[in-house]
């Protein structure tokens, strides 16, 4: 039986090299694109060192301190302006009552004039029931006319004075609005700076936090070392002064053969200041452990200038509210001449203040998150010092 031929077309065999070439080209394209993407992607910024973060946080707290003083000044101005506005508005109200009284008096005169003004004097005499009553009425109206002129003058004077007070009150209200706007801006600045500081600290890893704590310990240790050196120097100076006084007394006794007068304990001014400073520091020590709160003046919390103001007030000395005004009070003192009770100011912008207690230390309200405490005055850069009384 003959073999039938197949009707299917023979399968053609194609070379495989083109497929391999396409695959290779695709891989190369992907590789090239990946390389280009990698090159195009911006490199992540290097993570700042802990020392840089510490400096940034310190700067933010200092800026928040400056903004706090701005807030304190604006709040003081706002309170002062509000009191002035209230006073002026009370005065305007009183003057308005006086004007209304004058207006009522004028109304009664106008009504009387209306009732009699339509009839002439001759007709009034003719139609009068009694001529004597007419003359009496005419005399009364003449007197009323004089009082009316006086009432008109009084009314005009009171109305002009009230208008002046009203204009002053309006101007004061505008100033109050400006002070309130400054107050809001300062408050927002403080909150923003503190939020930035908290954000920076929250992003730290556990290792970075440990490193930051170590840096802080070293900083505090260095500040304590300087304070201890200052305390030793003060003690040595005091001992030398006592020794010199004792030697002077011995020589005087040897020369005269008489017991010399006891040494003076200081002038009345020095003793008065020491007494006030003692009261001031007693108050400040009683506040140790209370929290720093920006804008606070006590009694449960304080900012730096709020604490110094309250402490010296306990000794009967009124200080201004802000560090910028407190630094202008009293007598400027060199750091080497500090006495307990003196005010020590910090940073070039004078944004912080503490109460010197002796031995290179102070009591101050440090910053948000910290409590009132004793600390070395060398913990921050010193701007200058003041003896306020």
CSV table of C-alpha atoms in Angstrom, one decimal:
chain,number,residue,atom,x,y,z
A,1,UNK,CA,0.0,0.0,0.0
A,2,UNK,CA,1.5,3.3,-1.0
A,3,UNK,CA,2.5,5.7,1.7
A,4,UNK,CA,0.5,8.9,1.7
A,5,UNK,CA,2.4,12.2,1.9
A,6,UNK,CA,1.8,14.4,4.9
A,7,UNK,CA,-0.1,17.6,4.2
A,8,UNK,CA,1.4,19.4,7.2
A,9,UNK,CA,4.1,21.9,6.5
A,10,UNK,CA,7.4,21.0,7.8
A,11,UNK,CA,8.4,22.9,11.0
A,12,UNK,CA,11.0,25.4,10.1
A,13,UNK,CA,13.9,25.7,12.4
A,14,UNK,CA,15.1,29.2,13.3
A,15,UNK,CA,18.3,30.2,14.8
A,16,UNK,CA,18.1,31.1,18.6
A,17,UNK,CA,20.8,33.8,18.6
A,18,UNK,CA,18.4,36.7,18.0
A,19,UNK,CA,16.3,35.8,21.1
A,20,UNK,CA,19.4,35.7,23.1
A,21,UNK,CA,20.4,39.1,21.7
A,22,UNK,CA,17.0,40.6,22.7
A,23,UNK,CA,17.2,39.2,26.2
A,24,UNK,CA,20.7,40.5,26.6
A,25,UNK,CA,19.7,43.9,25.3
A,26,UNK,CA,16.7,44.0,27.7
A,27,UNK,CA,18.9,43.1,30.6
A,28,UNK,CA,21.4,45.8,29.6
A,29,UNK,CA,18.7,48.3,29.3
A,30,UNK,CA,17.3,47.5,32.7
A,31,UNK,CA,20.8,47.7,34.1
A,32,UNK,CA,21.5,51.0,32.4
A,33,UNK,CA,18.2,52.4,33.7
A,34,UNK,CA,18.9,51.2,37.2
A,35,UNK,CA,22.3,52.7,37.1
A,36,UNK,CA,20.9,56.0,35.8
A,37,UNK,CA,18.2,56.0,38.5
A,38,UNK,CA,20.7,55.3,41.2
A,39,UNK,CA,22.8,58.2,39.9
A,40,UNK,CA,19.8,60.5,39.6
A,41,UNK,CA,18.5,59.8,43.1
A,42,UNK,CA,19.8,62.4,45.6
A,43,UNK,CA,22.1,61.1,48.2
A,44,UNK,CA,20.6,61.3,51.8
A,45,UNK,CA,22.2,64.1,53.8
A,46,UNK,CA,24.7,62.9,56.4
A,47,UNK,CA,23.2,62.6,59.9
A,48,UNK,CA,24.4,65.5,62.1
A,49,UNK,CA,26.9,64.6,64.9
A,50,UNK,CA,25.6,64.6,68.5
A,51,UNK,CA,27.7,67.7,69.2
A,52,UNK,CA,26.0,69.6,66.4
A,53,UNK,CA,22.6,68.5,67.7
A,54,UNK,CA,23.5,69.6,71.2
A,55,UNK,CA,24.5,73.0,69.9
A,56,UNK,CA,21.3,73.3,67.9
A,57,UNK,CA,19.1,72.4,70.8
A,58,UNK,CA,21.0,74.9,73.1
A,59,UNK,CA,20.5,77.6,70.4
A,60,UNK,CA,16.8,76.9,70.2
A,61,UNK,CA,16.4,77.1,74.0
A,62,UNK,CA,18.3,80.3,74.0
A,63,UNK,CA,16.1,81.7,71.2
A,64,UNK,CA,13.0,80.6,73.1
A,65,UNK,CA,14.4,82.5,76.1
A,66,UNK,CA,14.8,85.6,74.0
A,67,UNK,CA,11.2,85.2,72.7
A,68,UNK,CA,10.0,84.7,76.3
A,69,UNK,CA,11.5,88.0,77.2
A,70,UNK,CA,9.7,89.5,74.2
A,71,UNK,CA,6.5,87.9,75.4
A,72,UNK,CA,7.0,89.2,78.9
A,73,UNK,CA,7.6,92.8,77.7
A,74,UNK,CA,4.5,92.6,75.4
A,75,UNK,CA,2.4,91.2,78.2
A,76,UNK,CA,3.5,94.0,80.5
A,77,UNK,CA,2.7,96.6,77.8
A,78,UNK,CA,-0.7,94.9,77.1
A,79,UNK,CA,-1.7,94.9,80.8
A,80,UNK,CA,-0.6,98.5,81.2
A,81,UNK,CA,-2.5,99.6,78.1
A,82,UNK,CA,-5.6,97.6,79.2
A,83,UNK,CA,-5.7,99.4,82.6
A,84,UNK,CA,-5.4,102.7,80.8
A,85,UNK,CA,-8.2,101.9,78.4
A,86,UNK,CA,-10.4,100.8,81.3
A,87,UNK,CA,-9.7,104.0,83.1
A,88,UNK,CA,-10.5,106.1,80.1
A,89,UNK,CA,-13.7,104.2,79.3
A,90,UNK,CA,-14.9,104.7,82.9
A,91,UNK,CA,-14.1,108.4,82.6
A,92,UNK,CA,-16.0,108.6,79.3
A,93,UNK,CA,-19.0,106.9,80.9
A,94,UNK,CA,-19.0,109.4,83.8
A,95,UNK,CA,-18.8,112.3,81.4
A,96,UNK,CA,-21.6,110.9,79.3
A,97,UNK,CA,-23.8,110.8,82.4
A,98,UNK,CA,-22.9,114.5,83.1
A,99,UNK,CA,-23.7,115.4,79.5
A,100,UNK,CA,-27.1,113.7,79.7
A,101,UNK,CA,-27.9,115.7,82.9
A,102,UNK,CA,-27.0,118.9,81.1
A,103,UNK,CA,-29.1,117.9,78.1
A,104,UNK,CA,-32.1,117.3,80.3
A,105,UNK,CA,-31.7,120.8,81.9
A,106,UNK,CA,-31.5,122.3,78.4
A,107,UNK,CA,-34.6,120.4,77.4
A,108,UNK,CA,-36.6,121.9,80.3
A,109,UNK,CA,-35.5,125.4,79.4
A,110,UNK,CA,-36.4,124.8,75.8
A,111,UNK,CA,-39.9,123.6,76.8
A,112,UNK,CA,-40.4,126.6,78.9
A,113,UNK,CA,-39.3,128.9,76.1
A,114,UNK,CA,-41.6,127.1,73.7
A,115,UNK,CA,-44.6,127.6,76.0
A,116,UNK,CA,-44.0,131.4,76.4
A,117,UNK,CA,-42.2,132.3,73.3
A,118,UNK,CA,-45.3,132.6,71.0
A,119,UNK,CA,-46.8,135.5,72.9
A,120,UNK,CA,-45.3,139.1,72.9
A,121,UNK,CA,-44.8,141.0,76.2
A,122,UNK,CA,-47.6,143.5,75.5
A,123,UNK,CA,-50.2,140.9,74.7
A,124,UNK,CA,-49.0,138.8,77.7
A,125,UNK,CA,-49.6,141.9,80.0
A,126,UNK,CA,-53.0,142.6,78.5
A,127,UNK,CA,-54.2,139.0,78.8
A,128,UNK,CA,-52.6,138.4,82.2
A,129,UNK,CA,-55.1,137.7,85.0
A,130,UNK,CA,-53.0,139.7,87.4
A,131,UNK,CA,-50.4,142.3,86.3
A,132,UNK,CA,-48.3,141.5,89.3
A,133,UNK,CA,-48.1,137.9,88.3
A,134,UNK,CA,-47.0,138.9,84.8
A,135,UNK,CA,-44.1,141.0,86.2
A,136,UNK,CA,-43.1,138.1,88.5
A,137,UNK,CA,-43.2,135.7,85.6
A,138,UNK,CA,-41.1,138.1,83.4
A,139,UNK,CA,-38.5,138.4,86.2
A,140,UNK,CA,-38.4,134.6,86.5
A,141,UNK,CA,-37.9,134.1,82.8
A,142,UNK,CA,-35.0,136.6,82.8
A,143,UNK,CA,-33.3,134.6,85.5
A,144,UNK,CA,-34.1,131.4,83.6
A,145,UNK,CA,-32.4,132.9,80.5
A,146,UNK,CA,-29.2,133.5,82.5
A,147,UNK,CA,-29.3,129.9,83.8
A,148,UNK,CA,-29.9,128.7,80.3
A,149,UNK,CA,-26.8,130.4,78.9
A,150,UNK,CA,-24.8,128.9,81.8
A,151,UNK,CA,-26.3,125.5,81.1
A,152,UNK,CA,-25.5,125.7,77.4
A,153,UNK,CA,-21.9,126.7,78.2
A,154,UNK,CA,-21.7,123.8,80.7
A,155,UNK,CA,-23.1,121.3,78.2
A,156,UNK,CA,-20.7,122.4,75.4
A,157,UNK,CA,-17.7,122.2,77.8
A,158,UNK,CA,-18.7,118.7,79.0
A,159,UNK,CA,-19.3,117.5,75.4
A,160,UNK,CA,-15.9,118.7,74.2
A,161,UNK,CA,-14.1,117.1,77.2
A,162,UNK,CA,-16.0,113.8,76.5
A,163,UNK,CA,-15.1,113.9,72.9
A,164,UNK,CA,-11.4,114.4,73.8
A,165,UNK,CA,-11.5,111.5,76.2
A,166,UNK,CA,-13.3,109.3,73.7
A,167,UNK,CA,-10.6,110.0,71.1
A,168,UNK,CA,-7.9,109.2,73.6
A,169,UNK,CA,-9.7,106.0,74.5
A,170,UNK,CA,-9.9,105.0,70.8
A,171,UNK,CA,-6.2,105.6,70.3
A,172,UNK,CA,-5.4,103.6,73.4
A,173,UNK,CA,-7.6,100.8,72.1
A,174,UNK,CA,-5.6,100.8,68.9
A,175,UNK,CA,-2.3,100.6,70.9
A,176,UNK,CA,-3.9,97.8,73.0
A,177,UNK,CA,-4.7,95.9,69.8
A,178,UNK,CA,-1.1,96.3,68.6
A,179,UNK,CA,0.3,95.1,72.0
A,180,UNK,CA,-2.0,92.0,71.8
A,181,UNK,CA,-0.7,91.2,68.3
A,182,UNK,CA,2.9,91.4,69.5
A,183,UNK,CA,1.9,89.2,72.5
A,184,UNK,CA,0.5,86.6,70.1
A,185,UNK,CA,3.5,86.7,67.8
A,186,UNK,CA,6.0,86.3,70.7
A,187,UNK,CA,3.9,83.4,72.2
A,188,UNK,CA,3.9,81.6,68.8
A,189,UNK,CA,7.7,82.1,68.5
A,190,UNK,CA,8.4,80.6,71.9
A,191,UNK,CA,6.1,77.6,71.1
A,192,UNK,CA,7.8,77.1,67.7
A,193,UNK,CA,11.3,77.1,69.1
A,194,UNK,CA,10.5,74.7,71.9
A,195,UNK,CA,8.7,72.4,69.4
A,196,UNK,CA,11.8,72.4,67.2
A,197,UNK,CA,14.0,71.5,70.2
A,198,UNK,CA,11.6,68.7,71.2
A,199,UNK,CA,11.6,67.3,67.7
A,200,UNK,CA,15.4,67.2,67.5
A,201,UNK,CA,15.6,65.4,70.8
A,202,UNK,CA,12.9,62.9,69.9
A,203,UNK,CA,14.7,61.8,66.7
A,204,UNK,CA,17.8,60.8,68.6
A,205,UNK,CA,18.7,57.1,68.8
A,206,UNK,CA,19.3,55.5,72.2
A,207,UNK,CA,23.1,55.6,71.5
A,208,UNK,CA,22.8,59.3,70.6
A,209,UNK,CA,20.9,60.1,73.7
A,210,UNK,CA,23.5,58.4,75.8
A,211,UNK,CA,26.2,60.4,74.0
A,212,UNK,CA,24.3,63.6,74.6
A,213,UNK,CA,23.9,62.9,78.3
A,214,UNK,CA,27.6,62.2,78.5
A,215,UNK,CA,28.4,65.6,76.9
A,216,UNK,CA,26.0,67.3,79.3
A,217,UNK,CA,27.7,65.7,82.3
A,218,UNK,CA,31.1,66.8,81.0
A,219,UNK,CA,29.8,70.4,80.5
A,220,UNK,CA,28.3,70.4,84.0
A,221,UNK,CA,31.5,69.0,85.5
A,222,UNK,CA,33.6,71.8,83.9
A,223,UNK,CA,31.2,74.4,85.2
A,224,UNK,CA,31.4,72.9,88.7
A,225,UNK,CA,35.2,72.9,88.5
A,226,UNK,CA,35.2,76.6,87.7
A,227,UNK,CA,32.7,77.3,90.4
A,228,UNK,CA,34.9,75.4,92.9
A,229,UNK,CA,37.9,77.4,91.9
A,230,UNK,CA,35.9,80.6,92.4
A,231,UNK,CA,34.8,79.4,95.8
A,232,UNK,CA,38.4,78.6,96.8
A,233,UNK,CA,39.5,82.0,95.6
A,234,UNK,CA,36.7,83.8,97.6
A,235,UNK,CA,37.6,81.8,100.7
A,236,UNK,CA,41.3,82.6,100.3
A,237,UNK,CA,40.6,86.3,99.8
A,238,UNK,CA,38.4,86.3,102.9
A,239,UNK,CA,41.0,84.5,105.0
A,240,UNK,CA,43.7,86.9,103.8
A,241,UNK,CA,41.6,89.9,104.7
A,242,UNK,CA,41.0,88.5,108.2
A,243,UNK,CA,44.7,87.8,108.6
A,244,UNK,CA,45.6,91.3,107.5
A,245,UNK,CA,43.1,92.8,109.9
A,246,UNK,CA,44.5,90.6,112.8
A,247,UNK,CA,48.1,91.7,111.9
A,248,UNK,CA,47.0,95.4,111.9
A,249,UNK,CA,45.4,95.0,115.3
A,250,UNK,CA,48.5,93.3,116.7
A,251,UNK,CA,50.8,96.0,115.5
A,252,UNK,CA,48.5,98.7,116.8
A,253,UNK,CA,48.3,97.1,120.2
A,254,UNK,CA,52.2,96.7,120.3
A,255,UNK,CA,52.7,100.3,119.4
A,256,UNK,CA,50.1,101.8,121.8
A,257,UNK,CA,49.9,99.2,124.5
A,258,UNK,CA,46.1,99.5,124.3
A,259,UNK,CA,43.5,97.1,122.9
A,260,UNK,CA,42.5,98.5,119.5
A,261,UNK,CA,38.9,99.1,118.6
A,262,UNK,CA,37.2,96.1,117.0
A,263,UNK,CA,37.2,96.3,113.2
A,264,UNK,CA,34.2,97.7,111.4
A,265,UNK,CA,31.8,95.2,110.0
A,266,UNK,CA,31.2,97.3,106.9
A,267,UNK,CA,29.3,100.5,106.1
A,268,UNK,CA,25.6,100.8,106.6
A,269,UNK,CA,25.0,100.5,102.9
A,270,UNK,CA,26.8,97.1,102.8
A,271,UNK,CA,25.0,95.8,105.8
A,272,UNK,CA,21.6,96.9,104.4
A,273,UNK,CA,22.3,95.2,101.1
A,274,UNK,CA,23.4,92.0,102.8
A,275,UNK,CA,20.2,92.0,104.8
A,276,UNK,CA,18.1,92.4,101.7
A,277,UNK,CA,20.1,89.8,99.8
A,278,UNK,CA,19.6,87.3,102.7
A,279,UNK,CA,15.8,87.7,102.4
A,280,UNK,CA,16.0,87.5,98.6
A,281,UNK,CA,18.0,84.2,98.7
A,282,UNK,CA,15.8,82.7,101.4
A,283,UNK,CA,12.9,83.2,99.0
A,284,UNK,CA,14.8,81.8,96.0
A,285,UNK,CA,15.9,78.7,98.0
A,286,UNK,CA,12.2,78.1,98.9
A,287,UNK,CA,11.4,77.9,95.2
A,288,UNK,CA,14.0,75.2,94.3
A,289,UNK,CA,12.2,72.2,92.7
A,290,UNK,CA,9.4,74.3,91.1
A,291,UNK,CA,9.2,74.0,87.3
A,292,UNK,CA,10.3,76.5,84.7
A,293,UNK,CA,7.4,77.8,82.7
A,294,UNK,CA,7.9,80.5,80.2
A,295,UNK,CA,6.1,83.7,81.1
A,296,UNK,CA,5.4,82.6,84.7
A,297,UNK,CA,6.0,84.8,87.7
A,298,UNK,CA,5.0,82.4,90.5
A,299,UNK,CA,4.0,81.1,92.9
A,300,UNK,CA,3.9,77.6,91.5
A,301,UNK,CA,6.3,78.1,88.5
A,302,UNK,CA,8.7,80.7,87.1
A,303,UNK,CA,10.7,81.8,84.2
A,304,UNK,CA,14.2,83.2,84.8
A,305,UNK,CA,13.3,86.9,85.2
A,306,UNK,CA,10.1,86.0,86.9
A,307,UNK,CA,12.1,84.3,89.7
A,308,UNK,CA,14.5,87.1,90.2
A,309,UNK,CA,11.7,89.7,90.2
A,310,UNK,CA,9.7,87.7,92.8
A,311,UNK,CA,12.8,87.0,94.9
A,312,UNK,CA,13.9,90.7,95.2
A,313,UNK,CA,10.2,91.7,95.8
A,314,UNK,CA,10.3,89.5,98.9
A,315,UNK,CA,13.1,91.9,100.2
A,316,UNK,CA,11.0,95.0,99.3
A,317,UNK,CA,12.8,95.8,96.0
A,318,UNK,CA,10.7,96.2,92.9
A,319,UNK,CA,12.5,94.9,89.7
A,320,UNK,CA,11.2,95.3,86.1
A,321,UNK,CA,9.8,92.2,84.4
A,322,UNK,CA,12.3,91.5,81.7
A,323,UNK,CA,16.0,90.7,81.7
A,324,UNK,CA,16.6,93.6,79.4
A,325,UNK,CA,15.2,96.0,81.9
A,326,UNK,CA,16.6,94.3,85.0
A,327,UNK,CA,20.1,94.6,83.7
A,328,UNK,CA,19.6,98.4,83.7
A,329,UNK,CA,18.7,98.6,87.4
A,330,UNK,CA,21.2,99.3,90.2
A,331,UNK,CA,25.0,99.1,89.8
A,332,UNK,CA,27.1,97.1,87.3
A,333,UNK,CA,29.4,94.7,89.0
A,334,UNK,CA,32.5,92.8,87.7
A,335,UNK,CA,32.2,89.1,87.9
A,336,UNK,CA,35.2,89.1,90.3
A,337,UNK,CA,33.3,91.4,92.7
A,338,UNK,CA,30.0,89.4,92.9
A,339,UNK,CA,28.2,89.2,96.2
A,340,UNK,CA,25.3,87.0,97.2
A,341,UNK,CA,22.0,88.5,95.9
A,342,UNK,CA,23.6,90.0,92.7
A,343,UNK,CA,22.0,89.4,89.4
A,344,UNK,CA,24.1,87.5,86.8
A,345,UNK,CA,23.0,87.8,83.2
A,346,UNK,CA,23.9,85.5,80.3
A,347,UNK,CA,24.4,85.4,76.5
A,348,UNK,CA,25.0,88.4,74.3
A,349,UNK,CA,21.2,89.0,73.9
A,350,UNK,CA,20.8,89.1,77.8
A,351,UNK,CA,18.1,86.4,77.5
A,352,UNK,CA,18.8,84.7,80.9
A,353,UNK,CA,19.4,85.7,84.5
A,354,UNK,CA,20.2,84.1,87.8
A,355,UNK,CA,20.7,85.0,91.5
A,356,UNK,CA,24.3,84.7,92.7
A,357,UNK,CA,24.5,82.8,96.0
A,358,UNK,CA,28.3,82.8,96.4
A,359,UNK,CA,31.0,80.2,95.7
A,360,UNK,CA,30.6,80.6,91.9
A,361,UNK,CA,27.0,79.4,92.1
A,362,UNK,CA,23.5,80.8,91.4
A,363,UNK,CA,19.8,79.9,91.8
A,364,UNK,CA,17.9,80.2,88.6
A,365,UNK,CA,15.0,78.9,86.5
A,366,UNK,CA,17.0,77.2,83.7
A,367,UNK,CA,14.7,76.2,80.8
A,368,UNK,CA,11.6,74.3,79.8
A,369,UNK,CA,11.6,70.8,81.2
A,370,UNK,CA,13.9,71.8,84.1
A,371,UNK,CA,13.2,72.9,87.7
A,372,UNK,CA,14.5,75.9,89.7
A,373,UNK,CA,17.9,74.8,91.0
A,374,UNK,CA,21.4,75.8,92.1
A,375,UNK,CA,24.0,75.7,89.3
A,376,UNK,CA,27.4,77.1,88.5
A,377,UNK,CA,27.4,80.6,86.9
A,378,UNK,CA,29.9,79.2,84.4
A,379,UNK,CA,27.4,76.8,82.8
A,380,UNK,CA,26.5,79.6,80.3
A,381,UNK,CA,28.5,82.5,78.9
A,382,UNK,CA,28.3,85.5,81.3
A,383,UNK,CA,27.1,88.8,79.9
A,384,UNK,CA,27.5,90.9,83.0
A,385,UNK,CA,26.2,91.4,86.6
A,386,UNK,CA,24.2,93.9,88.5
A,387,UNK,CA,23.7,94.8,92.2
A,388,UNK,CA,20.1,95.8,92.2
A,389,UNK,CA,19.8,97.6,95.6
